[in-house]
Short mmCIF file of C-alpha atoms and ligand atoms in Angstrom, two decimals:
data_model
loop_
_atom_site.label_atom_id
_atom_site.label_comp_id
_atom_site.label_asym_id
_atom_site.label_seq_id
_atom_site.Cartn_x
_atom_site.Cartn_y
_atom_site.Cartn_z
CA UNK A 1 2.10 -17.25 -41.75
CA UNK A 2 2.41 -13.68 -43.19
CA UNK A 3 5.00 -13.83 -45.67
CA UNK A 4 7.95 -10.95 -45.19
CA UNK A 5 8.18 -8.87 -48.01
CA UNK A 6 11.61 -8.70 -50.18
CA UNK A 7 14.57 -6.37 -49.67
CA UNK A 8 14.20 -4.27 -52.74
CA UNK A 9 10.51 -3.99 -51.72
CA UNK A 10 10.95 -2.67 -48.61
CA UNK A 11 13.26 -0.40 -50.02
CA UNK A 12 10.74 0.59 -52.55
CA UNK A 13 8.50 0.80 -50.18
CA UNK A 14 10.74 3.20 -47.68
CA UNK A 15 11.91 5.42 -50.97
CA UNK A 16 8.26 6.16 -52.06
CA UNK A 17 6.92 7.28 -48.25
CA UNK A 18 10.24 8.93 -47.81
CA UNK A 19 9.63 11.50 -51.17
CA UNK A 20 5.30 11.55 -50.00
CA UNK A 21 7.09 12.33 -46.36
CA UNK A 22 9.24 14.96 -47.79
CA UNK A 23 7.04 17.01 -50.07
CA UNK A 24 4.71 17.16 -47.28
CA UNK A 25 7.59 18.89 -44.64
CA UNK A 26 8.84 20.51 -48.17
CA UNK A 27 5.16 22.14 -48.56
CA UNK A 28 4.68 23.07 -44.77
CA UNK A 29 8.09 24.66 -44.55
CA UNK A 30 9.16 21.77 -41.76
CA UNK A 31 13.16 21.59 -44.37
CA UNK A 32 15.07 22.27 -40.98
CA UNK A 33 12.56 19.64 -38.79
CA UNK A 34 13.96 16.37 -41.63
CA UNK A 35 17.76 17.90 -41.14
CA UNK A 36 17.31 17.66 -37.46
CA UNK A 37 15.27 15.02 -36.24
CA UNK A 38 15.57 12.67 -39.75
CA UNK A 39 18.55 12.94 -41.50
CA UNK A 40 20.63 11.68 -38.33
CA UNK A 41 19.06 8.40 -38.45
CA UNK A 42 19.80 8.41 -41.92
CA UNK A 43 23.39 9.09 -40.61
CA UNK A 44 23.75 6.73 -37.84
CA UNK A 45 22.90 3.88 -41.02
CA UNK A 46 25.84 5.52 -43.16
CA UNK A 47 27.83 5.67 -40.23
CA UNK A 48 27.03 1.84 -39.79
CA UNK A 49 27.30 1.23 -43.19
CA UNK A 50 31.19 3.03 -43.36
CA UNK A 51 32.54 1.36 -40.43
CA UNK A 52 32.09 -2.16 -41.90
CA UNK A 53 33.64 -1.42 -45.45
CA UNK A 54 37.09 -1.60 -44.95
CA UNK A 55 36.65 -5.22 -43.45
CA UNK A 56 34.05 -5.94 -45.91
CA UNK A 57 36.33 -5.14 -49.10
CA UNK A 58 39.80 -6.60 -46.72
CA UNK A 59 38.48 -9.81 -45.77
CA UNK A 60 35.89 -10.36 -49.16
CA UNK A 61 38.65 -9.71 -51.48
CA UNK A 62 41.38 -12.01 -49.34
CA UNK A 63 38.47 -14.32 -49.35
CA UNK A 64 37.99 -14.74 -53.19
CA UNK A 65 41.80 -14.67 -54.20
CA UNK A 66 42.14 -17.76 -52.14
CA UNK A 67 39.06 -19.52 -53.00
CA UNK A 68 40.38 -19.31 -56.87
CA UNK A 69 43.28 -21.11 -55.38
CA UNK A 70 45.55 -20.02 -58.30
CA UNK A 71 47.36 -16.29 -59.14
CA UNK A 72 46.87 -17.14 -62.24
CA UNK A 73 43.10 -16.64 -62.62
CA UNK A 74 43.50 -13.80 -60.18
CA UNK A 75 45.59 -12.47 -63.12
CA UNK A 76 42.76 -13.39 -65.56
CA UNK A 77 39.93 -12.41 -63.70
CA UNK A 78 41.91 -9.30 -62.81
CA UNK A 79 42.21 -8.07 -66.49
CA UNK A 80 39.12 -9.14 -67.58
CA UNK A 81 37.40 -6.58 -64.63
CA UNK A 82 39.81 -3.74 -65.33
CA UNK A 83 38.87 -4.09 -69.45
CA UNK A 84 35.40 -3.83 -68.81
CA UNK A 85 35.68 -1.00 -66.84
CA UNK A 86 37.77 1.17 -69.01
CA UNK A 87 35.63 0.31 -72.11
CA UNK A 88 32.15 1.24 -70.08
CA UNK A 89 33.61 4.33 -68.64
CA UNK A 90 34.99 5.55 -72.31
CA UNK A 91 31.15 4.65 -73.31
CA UNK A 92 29.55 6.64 -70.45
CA UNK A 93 31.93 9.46 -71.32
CA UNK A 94 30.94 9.74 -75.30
CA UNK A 95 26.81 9.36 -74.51
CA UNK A 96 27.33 12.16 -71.63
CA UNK A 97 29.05 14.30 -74.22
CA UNK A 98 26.26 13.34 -76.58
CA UNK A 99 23.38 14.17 -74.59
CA UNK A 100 25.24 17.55 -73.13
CA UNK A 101 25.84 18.86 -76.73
CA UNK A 102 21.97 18.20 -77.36
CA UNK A 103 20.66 20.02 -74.78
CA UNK A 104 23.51 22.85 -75.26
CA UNK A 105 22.99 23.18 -79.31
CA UNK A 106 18.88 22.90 -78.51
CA UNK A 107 19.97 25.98 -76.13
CA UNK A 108 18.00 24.06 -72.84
CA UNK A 109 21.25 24.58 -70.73
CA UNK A 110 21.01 28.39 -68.58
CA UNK A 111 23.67 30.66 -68.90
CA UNK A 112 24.89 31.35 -65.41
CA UNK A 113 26.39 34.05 -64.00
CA UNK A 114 30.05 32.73 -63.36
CA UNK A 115 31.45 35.13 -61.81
CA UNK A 116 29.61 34.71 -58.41
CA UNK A 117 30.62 30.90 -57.95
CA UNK A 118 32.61 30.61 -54.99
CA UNK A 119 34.70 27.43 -55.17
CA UNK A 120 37.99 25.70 -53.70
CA UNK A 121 39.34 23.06 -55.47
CA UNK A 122 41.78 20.46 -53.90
CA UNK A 123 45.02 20.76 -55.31
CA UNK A 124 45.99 17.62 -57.89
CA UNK A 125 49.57 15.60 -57.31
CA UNK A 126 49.95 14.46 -60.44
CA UNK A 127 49.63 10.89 -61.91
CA UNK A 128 53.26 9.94 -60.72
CA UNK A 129 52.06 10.89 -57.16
CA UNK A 130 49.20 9.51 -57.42
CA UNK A 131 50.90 6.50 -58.77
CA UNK A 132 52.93 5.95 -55.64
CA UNK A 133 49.69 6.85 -52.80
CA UNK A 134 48.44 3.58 -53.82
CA UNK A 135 50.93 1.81 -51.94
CA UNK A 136 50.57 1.83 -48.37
CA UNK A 137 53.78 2.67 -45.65
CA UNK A 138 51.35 1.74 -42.72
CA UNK A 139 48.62 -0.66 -43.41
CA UNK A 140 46.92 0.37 -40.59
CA UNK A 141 47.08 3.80 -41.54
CA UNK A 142 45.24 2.98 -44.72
CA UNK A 143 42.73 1.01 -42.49
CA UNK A 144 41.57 3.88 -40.25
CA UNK A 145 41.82 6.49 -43.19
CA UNK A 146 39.23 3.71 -45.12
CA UNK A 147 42.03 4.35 -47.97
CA UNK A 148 40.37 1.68 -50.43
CA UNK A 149 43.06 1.52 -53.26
CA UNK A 150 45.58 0.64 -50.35
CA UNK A 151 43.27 -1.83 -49.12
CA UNK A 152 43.03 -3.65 -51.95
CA UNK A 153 46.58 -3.55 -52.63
CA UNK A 154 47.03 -5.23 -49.21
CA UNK A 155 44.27 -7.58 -49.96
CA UNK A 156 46.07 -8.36 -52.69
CA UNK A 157 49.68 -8.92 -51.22
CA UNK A 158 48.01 -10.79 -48.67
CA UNK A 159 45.76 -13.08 -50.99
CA UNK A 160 48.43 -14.05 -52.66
CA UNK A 161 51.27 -14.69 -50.18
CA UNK A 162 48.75 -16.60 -48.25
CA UNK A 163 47.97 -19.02 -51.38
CA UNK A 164 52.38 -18.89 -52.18
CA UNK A 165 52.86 -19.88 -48.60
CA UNK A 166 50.22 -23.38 -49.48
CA UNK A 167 50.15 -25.46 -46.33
CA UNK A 168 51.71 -23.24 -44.08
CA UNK A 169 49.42 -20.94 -44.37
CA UNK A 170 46.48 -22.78 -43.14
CA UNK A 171 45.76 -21.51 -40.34
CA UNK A 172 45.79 -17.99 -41.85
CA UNK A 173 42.79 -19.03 -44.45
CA UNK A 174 40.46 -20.04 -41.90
CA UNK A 175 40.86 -16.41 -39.82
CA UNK A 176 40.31 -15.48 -42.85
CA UNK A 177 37.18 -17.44 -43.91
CA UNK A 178 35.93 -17.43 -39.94
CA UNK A 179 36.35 -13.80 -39.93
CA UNK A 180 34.84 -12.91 -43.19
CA UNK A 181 31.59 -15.02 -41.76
CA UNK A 182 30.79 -12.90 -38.85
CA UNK A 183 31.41 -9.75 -41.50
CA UNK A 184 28.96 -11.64 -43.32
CA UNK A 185 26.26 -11.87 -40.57
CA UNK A 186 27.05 -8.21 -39.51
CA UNK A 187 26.19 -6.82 -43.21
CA UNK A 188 23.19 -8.68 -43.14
CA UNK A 189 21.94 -7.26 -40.21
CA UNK A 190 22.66 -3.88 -41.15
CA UNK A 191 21.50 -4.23 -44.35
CA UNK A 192 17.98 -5.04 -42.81
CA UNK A 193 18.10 -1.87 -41.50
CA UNK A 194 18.62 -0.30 -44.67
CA UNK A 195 14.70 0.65 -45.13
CA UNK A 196 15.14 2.98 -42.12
CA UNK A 197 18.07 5.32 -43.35
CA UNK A 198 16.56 5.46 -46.83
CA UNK A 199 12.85 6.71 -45.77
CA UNK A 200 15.16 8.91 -43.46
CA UNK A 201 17.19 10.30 -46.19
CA UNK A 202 14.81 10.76 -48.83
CA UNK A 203 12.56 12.58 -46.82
CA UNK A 204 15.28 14.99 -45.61
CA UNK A 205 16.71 15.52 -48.94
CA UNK A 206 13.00 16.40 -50.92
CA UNK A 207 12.21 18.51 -48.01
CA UNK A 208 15.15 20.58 -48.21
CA UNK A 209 16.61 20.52 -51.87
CA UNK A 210 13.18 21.07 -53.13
CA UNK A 211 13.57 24.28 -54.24
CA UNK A 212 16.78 23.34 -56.48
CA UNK A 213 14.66 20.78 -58.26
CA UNK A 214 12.47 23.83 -59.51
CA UNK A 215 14.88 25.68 -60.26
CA UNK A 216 17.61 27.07 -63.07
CA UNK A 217 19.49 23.59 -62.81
CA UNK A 218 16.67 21.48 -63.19
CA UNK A 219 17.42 21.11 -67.58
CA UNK A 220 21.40 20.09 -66.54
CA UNK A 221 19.43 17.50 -64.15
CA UNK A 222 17.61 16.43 -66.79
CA UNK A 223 20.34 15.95 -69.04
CA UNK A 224 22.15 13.95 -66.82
CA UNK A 225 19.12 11.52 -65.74
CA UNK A 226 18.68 11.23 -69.45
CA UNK A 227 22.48 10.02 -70.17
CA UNK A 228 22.31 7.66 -66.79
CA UNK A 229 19.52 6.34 -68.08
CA UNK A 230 20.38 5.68 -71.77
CA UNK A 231 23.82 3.95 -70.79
CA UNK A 232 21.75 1.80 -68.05
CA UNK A 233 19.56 0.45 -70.72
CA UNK A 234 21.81 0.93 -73.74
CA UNK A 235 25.04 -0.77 -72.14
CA UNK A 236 23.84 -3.05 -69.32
CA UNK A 237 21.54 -4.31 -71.44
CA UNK A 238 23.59 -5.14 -73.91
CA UNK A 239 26.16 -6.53 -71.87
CA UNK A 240 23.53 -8.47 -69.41
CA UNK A 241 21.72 -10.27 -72.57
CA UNK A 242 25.15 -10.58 -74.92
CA UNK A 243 27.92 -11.24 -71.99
CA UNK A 244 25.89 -12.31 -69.18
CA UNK A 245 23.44 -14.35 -71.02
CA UNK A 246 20.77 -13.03 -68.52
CA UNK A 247 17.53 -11.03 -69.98
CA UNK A 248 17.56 -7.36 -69.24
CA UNK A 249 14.39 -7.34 -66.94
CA UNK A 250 15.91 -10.09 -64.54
CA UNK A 251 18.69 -8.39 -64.50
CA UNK A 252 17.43 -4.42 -63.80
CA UNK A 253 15.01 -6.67 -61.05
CA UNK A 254 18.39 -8.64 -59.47
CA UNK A 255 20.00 -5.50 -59.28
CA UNK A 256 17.18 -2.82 -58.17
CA UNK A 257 17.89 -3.04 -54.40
CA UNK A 258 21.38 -2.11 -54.83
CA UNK A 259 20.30 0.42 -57.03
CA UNK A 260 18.10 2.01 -54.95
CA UNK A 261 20.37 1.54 -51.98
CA UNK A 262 23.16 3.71 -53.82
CA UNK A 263 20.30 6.37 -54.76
CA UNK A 264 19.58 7.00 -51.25
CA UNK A 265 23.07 6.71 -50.08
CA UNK A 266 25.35 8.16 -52.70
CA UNK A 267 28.12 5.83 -51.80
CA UNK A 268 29.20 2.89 -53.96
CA UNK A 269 31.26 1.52 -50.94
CA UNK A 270 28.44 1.66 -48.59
CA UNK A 271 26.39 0.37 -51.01
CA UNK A 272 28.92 -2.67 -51.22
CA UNK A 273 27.21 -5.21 -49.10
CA UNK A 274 24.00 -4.91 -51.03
CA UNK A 275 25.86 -4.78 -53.97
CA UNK A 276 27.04 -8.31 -53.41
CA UNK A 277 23.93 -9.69 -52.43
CA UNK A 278 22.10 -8.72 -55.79
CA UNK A 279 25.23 -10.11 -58.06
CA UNK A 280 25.50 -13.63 -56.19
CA UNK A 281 21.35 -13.64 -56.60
CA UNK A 282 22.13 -13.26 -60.43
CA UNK A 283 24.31 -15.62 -60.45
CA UNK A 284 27.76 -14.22 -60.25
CA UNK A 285 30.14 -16.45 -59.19
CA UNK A 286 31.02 -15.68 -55.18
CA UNK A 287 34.93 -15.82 -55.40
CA UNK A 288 34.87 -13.21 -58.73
CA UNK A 289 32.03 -11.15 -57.59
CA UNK A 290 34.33 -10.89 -53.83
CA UNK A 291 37.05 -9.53 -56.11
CA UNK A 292 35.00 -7.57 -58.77
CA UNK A 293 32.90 -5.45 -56.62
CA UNK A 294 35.34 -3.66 -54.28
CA UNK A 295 37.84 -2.93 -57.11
CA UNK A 296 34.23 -1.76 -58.97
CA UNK A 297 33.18 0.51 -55.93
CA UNK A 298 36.60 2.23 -55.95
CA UNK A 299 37.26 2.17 -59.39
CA UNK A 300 34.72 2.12 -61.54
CA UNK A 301 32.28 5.39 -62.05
CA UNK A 302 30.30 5.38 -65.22
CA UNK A 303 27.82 7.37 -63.66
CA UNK A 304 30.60 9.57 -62.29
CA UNK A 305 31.97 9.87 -65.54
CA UNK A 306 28.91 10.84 -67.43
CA UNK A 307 27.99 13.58 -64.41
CA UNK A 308 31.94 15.04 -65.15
CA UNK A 309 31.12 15.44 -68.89
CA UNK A 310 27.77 16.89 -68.53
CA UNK A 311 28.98 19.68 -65.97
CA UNK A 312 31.48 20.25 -68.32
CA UNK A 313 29.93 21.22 -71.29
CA UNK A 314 27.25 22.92 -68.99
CA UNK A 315 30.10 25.22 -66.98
CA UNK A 316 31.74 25.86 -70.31
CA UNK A 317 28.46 27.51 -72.04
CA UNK A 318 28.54 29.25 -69.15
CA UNK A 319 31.63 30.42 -69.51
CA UNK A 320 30.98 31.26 -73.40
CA UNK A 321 33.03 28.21 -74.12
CA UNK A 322 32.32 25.77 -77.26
CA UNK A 323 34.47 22.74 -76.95
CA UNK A 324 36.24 21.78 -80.03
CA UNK A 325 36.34 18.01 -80.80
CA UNK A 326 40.07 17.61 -79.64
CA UNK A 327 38.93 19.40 -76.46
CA UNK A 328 36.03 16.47 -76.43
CA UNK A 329 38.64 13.85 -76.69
CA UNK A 330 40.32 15.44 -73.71
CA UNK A 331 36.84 15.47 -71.75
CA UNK A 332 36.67 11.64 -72.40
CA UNK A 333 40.19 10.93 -71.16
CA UNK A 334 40.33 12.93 -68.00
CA UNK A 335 37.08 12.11 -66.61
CA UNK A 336 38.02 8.67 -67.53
CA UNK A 337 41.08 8.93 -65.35
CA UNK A 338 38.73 10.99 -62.74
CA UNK A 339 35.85 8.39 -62.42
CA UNK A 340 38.95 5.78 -61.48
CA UNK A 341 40.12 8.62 -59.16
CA UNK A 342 37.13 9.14 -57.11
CA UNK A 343 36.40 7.30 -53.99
CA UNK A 344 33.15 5.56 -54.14
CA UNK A 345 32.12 8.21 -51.13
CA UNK A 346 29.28 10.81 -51.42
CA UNK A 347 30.11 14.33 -53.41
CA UNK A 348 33.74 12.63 -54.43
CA UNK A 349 33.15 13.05 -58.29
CA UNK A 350 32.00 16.91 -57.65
CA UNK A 351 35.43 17.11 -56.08
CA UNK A 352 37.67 15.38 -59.06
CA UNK A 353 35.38 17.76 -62.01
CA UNK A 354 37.97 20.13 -60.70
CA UNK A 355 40.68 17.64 -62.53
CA UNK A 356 38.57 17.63 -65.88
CA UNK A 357 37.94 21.39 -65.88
CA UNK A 358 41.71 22.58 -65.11
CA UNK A 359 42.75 19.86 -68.30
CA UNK A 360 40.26 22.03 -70.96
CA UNK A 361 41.11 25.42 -68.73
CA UNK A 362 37.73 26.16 -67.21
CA UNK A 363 38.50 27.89 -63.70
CA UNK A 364 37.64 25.27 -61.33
CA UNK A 365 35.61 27.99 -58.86
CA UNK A 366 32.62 27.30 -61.74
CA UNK A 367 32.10 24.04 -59.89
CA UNK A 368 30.45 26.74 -57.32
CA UNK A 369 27.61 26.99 -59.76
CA UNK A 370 26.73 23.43 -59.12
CA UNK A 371 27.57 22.68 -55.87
CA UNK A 372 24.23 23.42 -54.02
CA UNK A 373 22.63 20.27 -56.16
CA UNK A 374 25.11 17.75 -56.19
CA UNK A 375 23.37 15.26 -54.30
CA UNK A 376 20.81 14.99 -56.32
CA UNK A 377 23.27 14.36 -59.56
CA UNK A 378 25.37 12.19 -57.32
CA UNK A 379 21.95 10.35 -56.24
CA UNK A 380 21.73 8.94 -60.06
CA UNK A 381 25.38 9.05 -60.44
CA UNK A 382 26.03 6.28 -57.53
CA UNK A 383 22.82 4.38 -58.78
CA UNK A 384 24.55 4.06 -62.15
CA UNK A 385 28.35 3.10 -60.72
CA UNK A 386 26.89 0.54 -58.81
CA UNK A 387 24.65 -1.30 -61.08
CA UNK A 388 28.14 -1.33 -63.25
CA UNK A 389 29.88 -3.01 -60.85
CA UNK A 390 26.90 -5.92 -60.64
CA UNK A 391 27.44 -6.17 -64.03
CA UNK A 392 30.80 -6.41 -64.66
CA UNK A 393 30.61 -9.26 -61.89
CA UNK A 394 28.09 -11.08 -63.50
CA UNK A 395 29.58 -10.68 -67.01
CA UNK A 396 33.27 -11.65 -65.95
CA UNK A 397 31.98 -15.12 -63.71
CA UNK A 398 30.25 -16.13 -66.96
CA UNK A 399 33.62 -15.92 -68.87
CA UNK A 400 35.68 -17.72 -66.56
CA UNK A 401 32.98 -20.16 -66.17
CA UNK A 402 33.10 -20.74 -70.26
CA UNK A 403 36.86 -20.71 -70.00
CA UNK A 404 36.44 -23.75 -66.91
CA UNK A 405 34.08 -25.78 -69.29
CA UNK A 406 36.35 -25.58 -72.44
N1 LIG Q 1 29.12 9.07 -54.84
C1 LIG Q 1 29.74 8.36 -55.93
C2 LIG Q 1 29.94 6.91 -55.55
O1 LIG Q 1 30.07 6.59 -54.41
C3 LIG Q 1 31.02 8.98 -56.34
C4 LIG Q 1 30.74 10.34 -56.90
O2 LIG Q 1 30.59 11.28 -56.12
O3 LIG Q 1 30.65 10.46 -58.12
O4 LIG Q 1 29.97 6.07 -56.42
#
């Protein structure tokens, strides 16, 4: 019997025809044919992909809260998650500055002209506004606006008055459990489908943003890559071999189709299914990685974060700018507070930059100068976020699981 290949193969597999598909239609001029007749498969698969998430992250997080059976390691796992983040993010923030003060003081960064960008940011609330949008008036208004902050706050009410309620409650855990199941088989089968709308979007985006690649922007590129890179292997590493007690290779492999998957898609929440696939393979616990992983893909952005500092520095140069190290501090905690801010959608972190820039008073219309090749920043960006998420998961089951066995 032929044997089928793996996920992450295929994907592999789809990625590498779609860029071969793409230079060719790149080369022969065919950049409109891919955004006709390609890219909207590659949509119909988002599409797909986006109307399962809010029941994915609803009915996985209910799930794990009541399989821990107890508030109390809710609590626990809850804190450990949101401490990891917050420390990775602050890291991801300090190497981006690093690496964009390198390639600004080595003079590899071009000097734009500013004053063409064309940009209009969204208008901020405030934290105290901000603050109060994460709790929903209308649950079902944060359903059908995929509001995933407000879902996991009701995931959360519910989780836990299901568990207060004890016997009661019965029959509400097994909807639960019997609905999360057919979520379960519905992923699946749209994950197998997943080679299609990455061969689909790869080809369409090589054949069309070609021409940015080779361009002025390709050194800020660069210098991002470099920084996604360096905290992938510096940090994950780390915290795969130290925290996770898991070698570095296995854990890159466990995680690669996710990766990929988020490359192609630029969406940690579409990417959320796969996500959890590759963390339960590497041996995250299922009840913490249900919990981890949709608080990650809504919350948790090193990639983001590192992409925010980079454009920074870059779009102040431009502006004539040298950032003084109080004004570096600054970077770190804004686009700390913006990676947590920005929705695990494509383009989102582009969109909260604007936040970063107005706190160090760089006109936010400079994000013009970068707008044309955010997809391919937010291709590593969402790639990076992801593989944070899987190993946050993976990190936090093995501490509860030490904590169980003392
Ligand atoms: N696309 C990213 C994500 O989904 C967010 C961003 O634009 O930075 O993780």
């Amino acid at each position: 019997m032929k044997k089928k290949l793996s996920l992450p193969i295929q994907i592999l597999i789809a990625l590498i025809l779609g860029i071969v598909v793409g230079l060719c239609c790149y080369f022969a001029g065919w950049g409109s044919f891919t955004a006709s007749y390609l890219k909207p498969f590659g949509d119909i698969f988002v599409n797909l992909l986006k109307f399962i998430v809010v029941p994915v992250v609803l009915f996985s997080m209910i799930d794990g809260i009541l399989s821990m059976e107890d508030m109390k390691k809710v609590g626990s796992v809850g804190v450990k998650t949101v401490v990891y983040f917050m420390c990775t993010t602050a890291i991801a923030c300090v190497i981006g500055l690093v690496f964009a003060n390198i390639f600004k003081n080595a003079h590899l960064f071009p000097v734009l002209d500013a004053t063409k960008a064309e940009y209009e940011a969204k208008a901020f609330e405030g934290f105290m506004a901000t603050l109060v949008n994460i709790f929903p008036t209308n649950m079902w208004q944060s359903f059908s606006s995929a509001n995933m902050l407000q879902v996991i706050v009701i995931a959360l009410f519910f989780g836990g008055s299901i568990l207060a309620a004890g016997e009661k409650a019965r029959l509400c855990r097994d909807i639960v459990s019997s609905f999360y199941s057919v979520i379960e088989k519905l992923m699946t089968f749209v994950i197998s489908l997943s080679p299609i709308g990455v061969f689909t979007y790869m080809a369409w985006v090589v054949a069309t943003q070609g021409a940015e690649i080779l361009g002025s922007l390709a050194l800020v590129l660069l210098c991002a890559y470099l920084a996604y890179i360096f905290h992938a292997v510096f940090v994950y590493s780390v915290s795969a071999k130290v925290f996770g007690k898991i070698s570095p290779i296995k854990f890159f492999k466990g995680a690669m189709a996710a990766m990929l998957f988020a490359f192609t898609t630029t969406s940690s929440a579409a990417t959320l299914p796969v996500s959890k696939e590759c963390a339960e393979k590497l041996g995250a616990d299922k009840d913490i990685s249900s919990f981890v992983l949709p608080l990650g893909a809504t919350i948790n952005m090193d990639g983001t974060a590192i992409y925010q500092c980079v454009a920074t520095v870059f779009l102040a140069s431009c502006v004539g700018m040298n950032l003084s190290i109080s004004q570096m501090v600054l970077v770190v905690v804004t686009a700390t507070l913006a990676s947590i801010g920005t929705a695990g959608v494509s383009g989102a972190g582009m969109i909260m930059l604007a936040m970063v820039l107005e706190a160090i008073g760089i006109p936010v219309s400079y994000i013009g100068l970068i707008v044309a090749v955010d997809r391919l920043f937010d291709m590593g960006r969402t790639s990076l976020n992801v593989t944070g998420d899987i190993s946050c998961s993976v990190c936090v089951s093995r501490w509860e699981a030490k904590k169980a066995a003392k």
